[in-house]
């Protein structure tokens, strides 16, 4: 609030800042500089105990056998029908301790129920952990100035536990942008303002300022948002997450049998980009817009944003696999149609 937040959304039943009142300035700060985000709503589901690793593998249709302590992995979570129900980052903190850093759906209930039903020896809980992201090309200099040059050696999604002024944190190279950066997992929610101010102070020489997961940059970069770009039937193959599914994991992994069937049959929909005609920003609501080709509905535009770098309105299409990059389509908006062209993702 002290930074001048002007809008919030709800995510995982929490408030997440979505604007500080200067959208274009906030965008360029992420692209050219460094931006500081309160993403405490990326809540953790903790798996702890002798069967923590087994439960993680039962929940995720991605081979986790080579995941090391200190490593993170992007994992699809599916239900028994192979439908995506979340897309967390999994962090392995110890052989018997994992976090799922979740997107916006209730995984705590799910994980606990599965653990009980399978008779596993594991405690599922929510730890007191609140991520803060530091994103942008200058993020590494800022985070290194606070925590030391060792952070420069961290590989993507790897993390290390440390402390600053007595505040326990884990530092990961990750974040929901493609501009590079880190996430600082704060392990004591009462120290949030203190940690925020440490990073804010350290970042001053690099022009740090407040921001949030940036809608324009994330569409340019092709990052999907679970729940926004997915529906009640979406499987990982439809939203470019097929590379995170290992079809040869054990049969007791939830959804794997359905995923094998879906993969063999070939998915019905896939994700492409859309570049809309026109040189002015257009606002769309949060609901999906029909995509038509030759007068018939072929898919949905799930999100759209003004790209400050491309100077075009760009969106994501969840669309019939009969439609390909290069095809011209029409997006329906309030009974009017806007012509556009399909492209591969990411845009940039
Ligand atoms: N950080 C943390 N928790 C999160 C998110 C985050 N929870 C919610 C949400 N974001 C989870 N979803 C994603 C989606 C994409 C990525 C991370 C989390 C991501 N994807 C890259 C990509 O698609 O190009 C890299 C994937 C890879 O190479 O494995 O980073 O952001 N703590």
CSV table of C-alpha atoms and ligand atoms in Angstrom, one decimal:
chain,number,residue,atom,x,y,z
A,1,UNK,CA,0.0,0.0,0.0
A,2,UNK,CA,2.8,2.4,0.8
A,3,UNK,CA,4.2,1.9,-2.7
A,4,UNK,CA,1.0,3.3,-4.2
A,5,UNK,CA,-0.8,0.2,-5.4
A,6,UNK,CA,-3.9,1.1,-7.4
A,7,UNK,CA,-5.4,-2.3,-8.2
A,8,UNK,CA,-5.5,-5.8,-6.9
A,9,UNK,CA,-6.8,-9.1,-8.1
A,10,UNK,CA,-7.5,-12.2,-6.0
A,11,UNK,CA,-5.3,-15.2,-6.5
A,12,UNK,CA,-5.3,-18.3,-4.2
A,13,UNK,CA,-7.8,-16.4,-2.0
A,14,UNK,CA,-5.3,-13.6,-1.4
A,15,UNK,CA,-4.8,-10.1,-2.8
A,16,UNK,CA,-2.2,-9.6,-5.4
A,17,UNK,CA,-1.2,-6.1,-6.5
A,18,UNK,CA,-1.8,-5.6,-10.3
A,19,UNK,CA,-0.9,-2.0,-10.8
A,20,UNK,CA,0.9,0.9,-9.3
A,21,UNK,CA,-0.9,3.4,-11.6
A,22,UNK,CA,1.8,3.7,-14.3
A,23,UNK,CA,1.4,0.7,-16.6
A,24,UNK,CA,3.8,1.7,-19.4
A,25,UNK,CA,6.5,2.8,-16.9
A,26,UNK,CA,6.1,-0.5,-15.0
A,27,UNK,CA,6.4,-2.4,-18.3
A,28,UNK,CA,9.7,-0.7,-19.3
A,29,UNK,CA,11.1,-1.0,-15.9
A,30,UNK,CA,10.7,-4.8,-16.3
A,31,UNK,CA,12.2,-4.8,-19.8
A,32,UNK,CA,15.1,-2.4,-19.2
A,33,UNK,CA,15.7,-2.3,-15.5
A,34,UNK,CA,14.5,-4.1,-12.4
A,35,UNK,CA,11.1,-4.5,-10.8
A,36,UNK,CA,10.0,-5.7,-7.4
A,37,UNK,CA,6.8,-7.8,-7.0
A,38,UNK,CA,4.7,-8.9,-4.1
A,39,UNK,CA,3.7,-12.4,-5.2
A,40,UNK,CA,3.0,-13.8,-1.7
A,41,UNK,CA,-0.2,-15.2,-3.3
A,42,UNK,CA,2.0,-17.9,-5.0
A,43,UNK,CA,1.3,-20.1,-1.9
A,44,UNK,CA,3.3,-23.2,-1.0
A,45,UNK,CA,1.8,-26.6,-0.4
A,46,UNK,CA,4.4,-28.4,1.7
A,47,UNK,CA,5.0,-32.2,1.5
A,48,UNK,CA,7.0,-33.5,4.4
A,49,UNK,CA,7.9,-37.0,5.6
A,50,UNK,CA,9.3,-40.3,4.4
A,51,UNK,CA,6.8,-40.4,1.5
A,52,UNK,CA,7.1,-36.8,0.4
A,53,UNK,CA,9.0,-37.7,-2.8
A,54,UNK,CA,6.5,-40.5,-3.6
A,55,UNK,CA,3.6,-38.1,-3.2
A,56,UNK,CA,5.2,-35.5,-5.4
A,57,UNK,CA,5.7,-38.1,-8.1
A,58,UNK,CA,2.1,-39.4,-7.8
A,59,UNK,CA,0.8,-35.8,-8.2
A,60,UNK,CA,3.0,-34.8,-11.2
A,61,UNK,CA,3.2,-36.7,-14.6
A,62,UNK,CA,6.8,-35.5,-15.0
A,63,UNK,CA,9.7,-37.7,-14.1
A,64,UNK,CA,11.1,-36.4,-10.8
A,65,UNK,CA,13.6,-39.2,-10.2
A,66,UNK,CA,16.6,-37.0,-11.1
A,67,UNK,CA,15.4,-33.9,-9.3
A,68,UNK,CA,18.2,-32.9,-6.8
A,69,UNK,CA,17.9,-31.1,-3.4
A,70,UNK,CA,18.1,-27.4,-4.3
A,71,UNK,CA,16.5,-27.9,-7.7
A,72,UNK,CA,13.1,-26.7,-8.9
A,73,UNK,CA,11.0,-28.0,-11.7
A,74,UNK,CA,8.0,-26.7,-13.6
A,75,UNK,CA,5.3,-29.4,-13.3
A,76,UNK,CA,1.9,-29.9,-14.7
A,77,UNK,CA,-0.6,-31.3,-12.2
A,78,UNK,CA,-3.5,-33.2,-13.7
A,79,UNK,CA,-6.6,-34.9,-12.5
A,80,UNK,CA,-7.4,-38.5,-13.4
A,81,UNK,CA,-8.8,-37.5,-16.8
A,82,UNK,CA,-5.5,-35.8,-17.7
A,83,UNK,CA,-7.0,-32.3,-17.3
A,84,UNK,CA,-4.6,-29.7,-16.0
A,85,UNK,CA,-5.6,-28.6,-12.4
A,86,UNK,CA,-2.5,-26.5,-11.6
A,87,UNK,CA,1.0,-25.7,-13.0
A,88,UNK,CA,3.3,-25.2,-10.0
A,89,UNK,CA,7.0,-24.9,-9.6
A,90,UNK,CA,8.1,-27.9,-7.4
A,91,UNK,CA,11.1,-27.2,-5.1
A,92,UNK,CA,13.0,-30.0,-3.5
A,93,UNK,CA,14.3,-28.7,-0.2
A,94,UNK,CA,15.4,-32.1,1.2
A,95,UNK,CA,14.8,-35.7,0.4
A,96,UNK,CA,11.8,-35.6,2.7
A,97,UNK,CA,10.7,-32.0,2.1
A,98,UNK,CA,9.1,-30.5,-1.0
A,99,UNK,CA,7.1,-27.3,-1.8
A,100,UNK,CA,4.6,-26.9,-4.6
A,101,UNK,CA,4.5,-23.2,-5.4
A,102,UNK,CA,1.0,-23.2,-6.8
A,103,UNK,CA,-1.0,-21.3,-9.3
A,104,UNK,CA,-4.6,-20.3,-8.6
A,105,UNK,CA,-6.4,-23.5,-7.5
A,106,UNK,CA,-6.8,-25.5,-4.3
A,107,UNK,CA,-4.0,-28.1,-4.3
A,108,UNK,CA,-3.7,-28.5,-0.5
A,109,UNK,CA,-7.0,-30.3,-0.4
A,110,UNK,CA,-6.1,-32.4,-3.4
A,111,UNK,CA,-2.6,-33.4,-2.1
A,112,UNK,CA,-3.8,-34.3,1.4
A,113,UNK,CA,-6.7,-36.4,0.1
A,114,UNK,CA,-4.5,-38.3,-2.3
A,115,UNK,CA,-1.9,-38.9,0.4
A,116,UNK,CA,-4.6,-40.4,2.7
A,117,UNK,CA,-6.2,-42.5,0.0
A,118,UNK,CA,-2.8,-44.0,-1.0
A,119,UNK,CA,-1.8,-44.6,2.6
A,120,UNK,CA,1.3,-42.5,2.4
A,121,UNK,CA,3.5,-41.3,5.4
A,122,UNK,CA,3.6,-37.6,4.6
A,123,UNK,CA,2.3,-34.4,6.2
A,124,UNK,CA,0.7,-31.9,3.8
A,125,UNK,CA,0.5,-28.4,5.1
A,126,UNK,CA,0.9,-24.7,4.2
A,127,UNK,CA,4.2,-23.3,5.6
A,128,UNK,CA,4.6,-19.6,6.4
A,129,UNK,CA,6.3,-18.7,3.1
A,130,UNK,CA,5.7,-15.6,0.9
A,131,UNK,CA,7.6,-15.2,-2.4
A,132,UNK,CA,8.8,-11.8,-3.6
A,133,UNK,CA,10.0,-11.6,-7.2
A,134,UNK,CA,12.8,-9.4,-8.4
A,135,UNK,CA,12.7,-9.3,-12.2
A,136,UNK,CA,14.4,-7.6,-15.1
A,137,UNK,CA,17.9,-7.5,-16.6
A,138,UNK,CA,19.3,-5.6,-13.6
A,139,UNK,CA,17.7,-8.0,-11.1
A,140,UNK,CA,20.9,-10.1,-10.8
A,141,UNK,CA,23.0,-7.0,-9.8
A,142,UNK,CA,20.5,-6.0,-7.1
A,143,UNK,CA,20.1,-9.5,-5.6
A,144,UNK,CA,23.8,-10.1,-5.7
A,145,UNK,CA,24.4,-6.8,-3.9
A,146,UNK,CA,22.1,-8.0,-1.1
A,147,UNK,CA,23.0,-11.7,-0.8
A,148,UNK,CA,26.4,-12.0,-2.5
A,149,UNK,CA,27.9,-12.8,-5.8
A,150,UNK,CA,27.0,-16.6,-5.4
A,151,UNK,CA,23.5,-15.8,-6.7
A,152,UNK,CA,25.0,-15.2,-10.1
A,153,UNK,CA,25.9,-18.9,-10.3
A,154,UNK,CA,22.4,-20.1,-9.6
A,155,UNK,CA,21.0,-22.1,-12.5
A,156,UNK,CA,17.4,-21.6,-13.7
A,157,UNK,CA,14.9,-22.9,-11.1
A,158,UNK,CA,17.7,-23.8,-8.7
A,159,UNK,CA,17.6,-22.2,-5.2
A,160,UNK,CA,19.5,-21.9,-2.0
A,161,UNK,CA,18.5,-21.2,1.6
A,162,UNK,CA,20.1,-18.3,3.3
A,163,UNK,CA,19.3,-15.3,5.6
A,164,UNK,CA,19.6,-11.5,5.6
A,165,UNK,CA,19.5,-9.5,8.8
A,166,UNK,CA,18.2,-12.6,10.6
A,167,UNK,CA,15.3,-13.1,8.1
A,168,UNK,CA,15.3,-16.7,6.7
A,169,UNK,CA,14.7,-16.9,2.9
A,170,UNK,CA,15.3,-19.2,0.0
A,171,UNK,CA,16.6,-17.6,-3.2
A,172,UNK,CA,15.7,-19.1,-6.6
A,173,UNK,CA,16.4,-18.1,-10.1
A,174,UNK,CA,12.9,-18.0,-11.3
A,175,UNK,CA,9.9,-15.7,-11.8
A,176,UNK,CA,6.9,-15.2,-14.1
A,177,UNK,CA,8.6,-13.1,-16.8
A,178,UNK,CA,11.2,-13.9,-19.4
A,179,UNK,CA,13.4,-10.9,-18.5
A,180,UNK,CA,15.5,-12.9,-16.0
A,181,UNK,CA,15.5,-12.6,-12.2
A,182,UNK,CA,15.0,-14.2,-8.9
A,183,UNK,CA,12.3,-15.1,-6.4
A,184,UNK,CA,13.0,-14.6,-2.7
A,185,UNK,CA,10.9,-17.0,-0.6
A,186,UNK,CA,10.4,-15.3,2.7
A,187,UNK,CA,10.0,-17.8,5.6
A,188,UNK,CA,8.4,-15.4,8.1
A,189,UNK,CA,5.4,-13.4,6.9
A,190,UNK,CA,5.8,-10.8,9.7
A,191,UNK,CA,9.1,-9.7,8.1
A,192,UNK,CA,7.6,-8.8,4.7
A,193,UNK,CA,7.9,-5.1,4.9
A,194,UNK,CA,11.5,-5.4,6.3
A,195,UNK,CA,12.5,-7.6,3.4
A,196,UNK,CA,10.8,-5.4,0.8
A,197,UNK,CA,12.6,-2.4,2.1
A,198,UNK,CA,16.0,-4.1,2.1
A,199,UNK,CA,15.6,-4.9,-1.6
A,200,UNK,CA,14.1,-1.5,-2.4
A,201,UNK,CA,17.1,0.3,-0.7
A,202,UNK,CA,19.7,-2.0,-2.4
A,203,UNK,CA,18.0,-1.5,-5.8
A,204,UNK,CA,18.1,2.3,-5.8
A,205,UNK,CA,21.3,2.6,-7.9
A,206,UNK,CA,19.6,0.4,-10.6
A,207,UNK,CA,16.3,2.4,-10.5
A,208,UNK,CA,14.2,-0.4,-8.9
A,209,UNK,CA,10.5,0.2,-8.5
A,210,UNK,CA,7.3,-1.7,-7.7
A,211,UNK,CA,5.6,-3.9,-10.3
A,212,UNK,CA,3.7,-7.1,-10.7
A,213,UNK,CA,3.4,-10.1,-13.0
A,214,UNK,CA,3.1,-8.0,-16.2
A,215,UNK,CA,0.3,-8.9,-18.6
A,216,UNK,CA,1.9,-7.4,-21.7
A,217,UNK,CA,5.3,-9.0,-21.1
A,218,UNK,CA,3.9,-12.4,-20.3
A,219,UNK,CA,1.8,-12.5,-23.5
A,220,UNK,CA,4.8,-11.4,-25.5
A,221,UNK,CA,6.8,-14.2,-23.8
A,222,UNK,CA,4.2,-16.9,-24.2
A,223,UNK,CA,3.7,-17.6,-20.4
A,224,UNK,CA,0.4,-19.3,-19.7
A,225,UNK,CA,-1.8,-18.5,-16.8
A,226,UNK,CA,-3.6,-21.5,-15.3
A,227,UNK,CA,-7.3,-20.7,-15.1
A,228,UNK,CA,-7.1,-17.8,-17.4
A,229,UNK,CA,-5.7,-19.6,-20.5
A,230,UNK,CA,-7.1,-23.0,-19.5
A,231,UNK,CA,-10.6,-24.3,-19.1
A,232,UNK,CA,-12.2,-27.4,-17.4
A,233,UNK,CA,-11.0,-29.6,-20.2
A,234,UNK,CA,-7.5,-28.4,-21.0
A,235,UNK,CA,-4.7,-31.0,-21.0
A,236,UNK,CA,-1.0,-30.1,-20.9
A,237,UNK,CA,-0.5,-31.0,-24.6
A,238,UNK,CA,-2.9,-28.2,-25.6
A,239,UNK,CA,-1.0,-25.5,-23.8
A,240,UNK,CA,2.6,-26.2,-24.8
A,241,UNK,CA,3.3,-28.2,-21.6
A,242,UNK,CA,3.8,-31.5,-23.4
A,243,UNK,CA,7.5,-31.3,-22.9
A,244,UNK,CA,6.9,-31.4,-19.1
A,245,UNK,CA,5.0,-34.7,-19.4
A,246,UNK,CA,6.9,-38.0,-19.2
A,247,UNK,CA,4.6,-40.7,-20.6
A,248,UNK,CA,6.7,-43.5,-19.1
A,249,UNK,CA,6.3,-42.5,-15.4
A,250,UNK,CA,4.7,-45.3,-13.3
A,251,UNK,CA,1.0,-46.2,-13.8
A,252,UNK,CA,0.2,-44.9,-10.3
A,253,UNK,CA,0.9,-41.3,-11.3
A,254,UNK,CA,-2.5,-39.4,-11.4
A,255,UNK,CA,-3.7,-38.8,-14.9
A,256,UNK,CA,-0.9,-40.6,-16.7
A,257,UNK,CA,-3.1,-43.3,-18.3
A,258,UNK,CA,-5.4,-40.6,-19.7
A,259,UNK,CA,-2.4,-38.6,-20.9
A,260,UNK,CA,-1.1,-41.6,-22.8
A,261,UNK,CA,-4.5,-42.0,-24.5
A,262,UNK,CA,-4.8,-38.3,-25.3
A,263,UNK,CA,-1.2,-38.3,-26.7
A,264,UNK,CA,-1.9,-41.3,-28.8
A,265,UNK,CA,-5.1,-39.9,-30.2
A,266,UNK,CA,-3.5,-36.5,-30.8
A,267,UNK,CA,-4.8,-33.4,-29.1
A,268,UNK,CA,-7.8,-31.6,-30.6
A,269,UNK,CA,-6.6,-28.0,-29.7
A,270,UNK,CA,-3.3,-26.3,-29.5
A,271,UNK,CA,-2.0,-22.9,-28.5
A,272,UNK,CA,-0.9,-20.3,-31.0
A,273,UNK,CA,-0.4,-16.5,-30.9
A,274,UNK,CA,-2.7,-14.0,-32.5
A,275,UNK,CA,-1.7,-10.6,-33.9
A,276,UNK,CA,-4.7,-8.4,-34.3
A,277,UNK,CA,-5.0,-5.8,-37.0
A,278,UNK,CA,-5.0,-2.2,-35.8
A,279,UNK,CA,-2.5,0.2,-34.3
A,280,UNK,CA,-4.4,1.2,-31.1
A,281,UNK,CA,-4.7,-0.6,-27.8
A,282,UNK,CA,-8.0,-2.5,-27.5
A,283,UNK,CA,-9.4,-3.5,-24.1
A,284,UNK,CA,-10.9,-6.9,-23.7
A,285,UNK,CA,-12.6,-8.3,-20.5
A,286,UNK,CA,-11.4,-11.3,-18.7
A,287,UNK,CA,-13.7,-13.7,-20.5
A,288,UNK,CA,-12.7,-15.6,-23.6
A,289,UNK,CA,-13.5,-14.3,-27.1
A,290,UNK,CA,-14.6,-16.5,-30.0
A,291,UNK,CA,-12.2,-17.1,-32.9
A,292,UNK,CA,-13.8,-17.6,-36.3
A,293,UNK,CA,-12.5,-18.9,-39.5
A,294,UNK,CA,-14.6,-18.9,-42.7
A,295,UNK,CA,-17.6,-18.0,-40.5
A,296,UNK,CA,-17.3,-21.0,-38.1
A,297,UNK,CA,-16.0,-21.0,-34.5
A,298,UNK,CA,-12.6,-22.7,-34.4
A,299,UNK,CA,-11.3,-21.7,-30.9
A,300,UNK,CA,-11.0,-19.1,-28.2
A,301,UNK,CA,-8.8,-16.1,-27.6
A,302,UNK,CA,-8.0,-16.6,-23.9
A,303,UNK,CA,-6.2,-13.4,-23.3
A,304,UNK,CA,-5.1,-10.2,-25.2
A,305,UNK,CA,-2.7,-7.4,-24.3
A,306,UNK,CA,-1.1,-4.4,-26.0
A,307,UNK,CA,2.5,-5.1,-26.8
A,308,UNK,CA,4.6,-2.0,-26.2
A,309,UNK,CA,7.5,-3.5,-28.1
A,310,UNK,CA,5.5,-4.9,-31.1
A,311,UNK,CA,3.0,-2.0,-31.1
A,312,UNK,CA,0.1,-4.5,-31.7
A,313,UNK,CA,-2.6,-6.1,-29.8
A,314,UNK,CA,-1.5,-9.7,-29.3
A,315,UNK,CA,-3.3,-12.7,-27.7
A,316,UNK,CA,-3.3,-16.4,-27.1
A,317,UNK,CA,-5.5,-18.7,-29.2
A,318,UNK,CA,-6.6,-22.1,-27.8
A,319,UNK,CA,-7.7,-23.3,-31.1
A,320,UNK,CA,-8.4,-26.4,-33.3
A,321,UNK,CA,-5.3,-28.2,-34.5
A,322,UNK,CA,-6.6,-27.7,-38.0
A,323,UNK,CA,-5.7,-24.0,-37.7
A,324,UNK,CA,-2.0,-23.2,-38.2
A,325,UNK,CA,0.4,-20.3,-37.9
A,326,UNK,CA,0.0,-18.0,-40.9
A,327,UNK,CA,-3.8,-18.5,-41.1
A,328,UNK,CA,-6.0,-15.4,-41.0
A,329,UNK,CA,-8.9,-15.5,-38.5
A,330,UNK,CA,-11.4,-13.2,-36.9
A,331,UNK,CA,-11.9,-12.5,-33.2
A,332,UNK,CA,-15.4,-11.6,-32.1
A,333,UNK,CA,-15.6,-8.7,-29.7
A,334,UNK,CA,-19.0,-7.3,-28.7
A,335,UNK,CA,-20.7,-8.3,-31.9
A,336,UNK,CA,-17.9,-6.8,-34.0
A,337,UNK,CA,-15.1,-8.8,-35.6
A,338,UNK,CA,-11.4,-7.9,-35.5
A,339,UNK,CA,-9.2,-9.6,-38.2
A,340,UNK,CA,-6.0,-11.2,-37.1
A,341,UNK,CA,-3.2,-13.6,-38.0
A,342,UNK,CA,-2.1,-16.8,-36.1
A,343,UNK,CA,1.6,-17.0,-35.2
A,344,UNK,CA,3.9,-19.4,-33.3
A,345,UNK,CA,4.6,-18.7,-29.6
A,346,UNK,CA,6.4,-16.9,-28.0
A,347,UNK,CA,6.0,-13.6,-29.9
A,348,UNK,CA,9.3,-12.3,-28.6
B,1,LIG,N1,6.8,-18.5,-9.2
B,1,LIG,C1,6.4,-19.1,-8.1
B,1,LIG,N2,5.2,-19.7,-8.0
B,1,LIG,C2,4.4,-19.6,-9.0
B,1,LIG,C3,4.7,-18.9,-10.2
B,1,LIG,C4,6.0,-18.4,-10.3
B,1,LIG,N3,3.1,-20.1,-8.9
B,1,LIG,C5,2.1,-19.7,-9.8
B,1,LIG,C6,2.6,-19.7,-11.2
B,1,LIG,N4,3.8,-18.8,-11.3
B,1,LIG,C7,2.9,-21.1,-11.7
B,1,LIG,N5,3.1,-21.1,-13.1
B,1,LIG,C8,4.3,-20.9,-13.8
B,1,LIG,C9,4.2,-20.9,-15.1
B,1,LIG,C10,5.4,-20.7,-15.9
B,1,LIG,C11,6.6,-20.6,-15.2
B,1,LIG,C12,6.7,-20.7,-13.9
B,1,LIG,C13,5.5,-20.8,-13.1
B,1,LIG,C14,7.9,-20.5,-16.0
B,1,LIG,N6,7.9,-21.1,-17.2
B,1,LIG,C15,9.1,-21.0,-18.1
B,1,LIG,C16,8.5,-21.2,-19.5
B,1,LIG,O1,7.4,-21.6,-19.7
B,1,LIG,O2,9.2,-20.7,-20.4
B,1,LIG,C17,10.2,-22.0,-17.8
B,1,LIG,C18,9.8,-23.4,-17.8
B,1,LIG,C19,11.0,-24.3,-17.9
B,1,LIG,O3,12.0,-24.0,-18.6
B,1,LIG,O4,11.0,-25.4,-17.2
B,1,LIG,O5,8.9,-20.0,-15.5
B,1,LIG,O6,6.3,-17.7,-11.3
B,1,LIG,N7,7.3,-19.2,-7.1
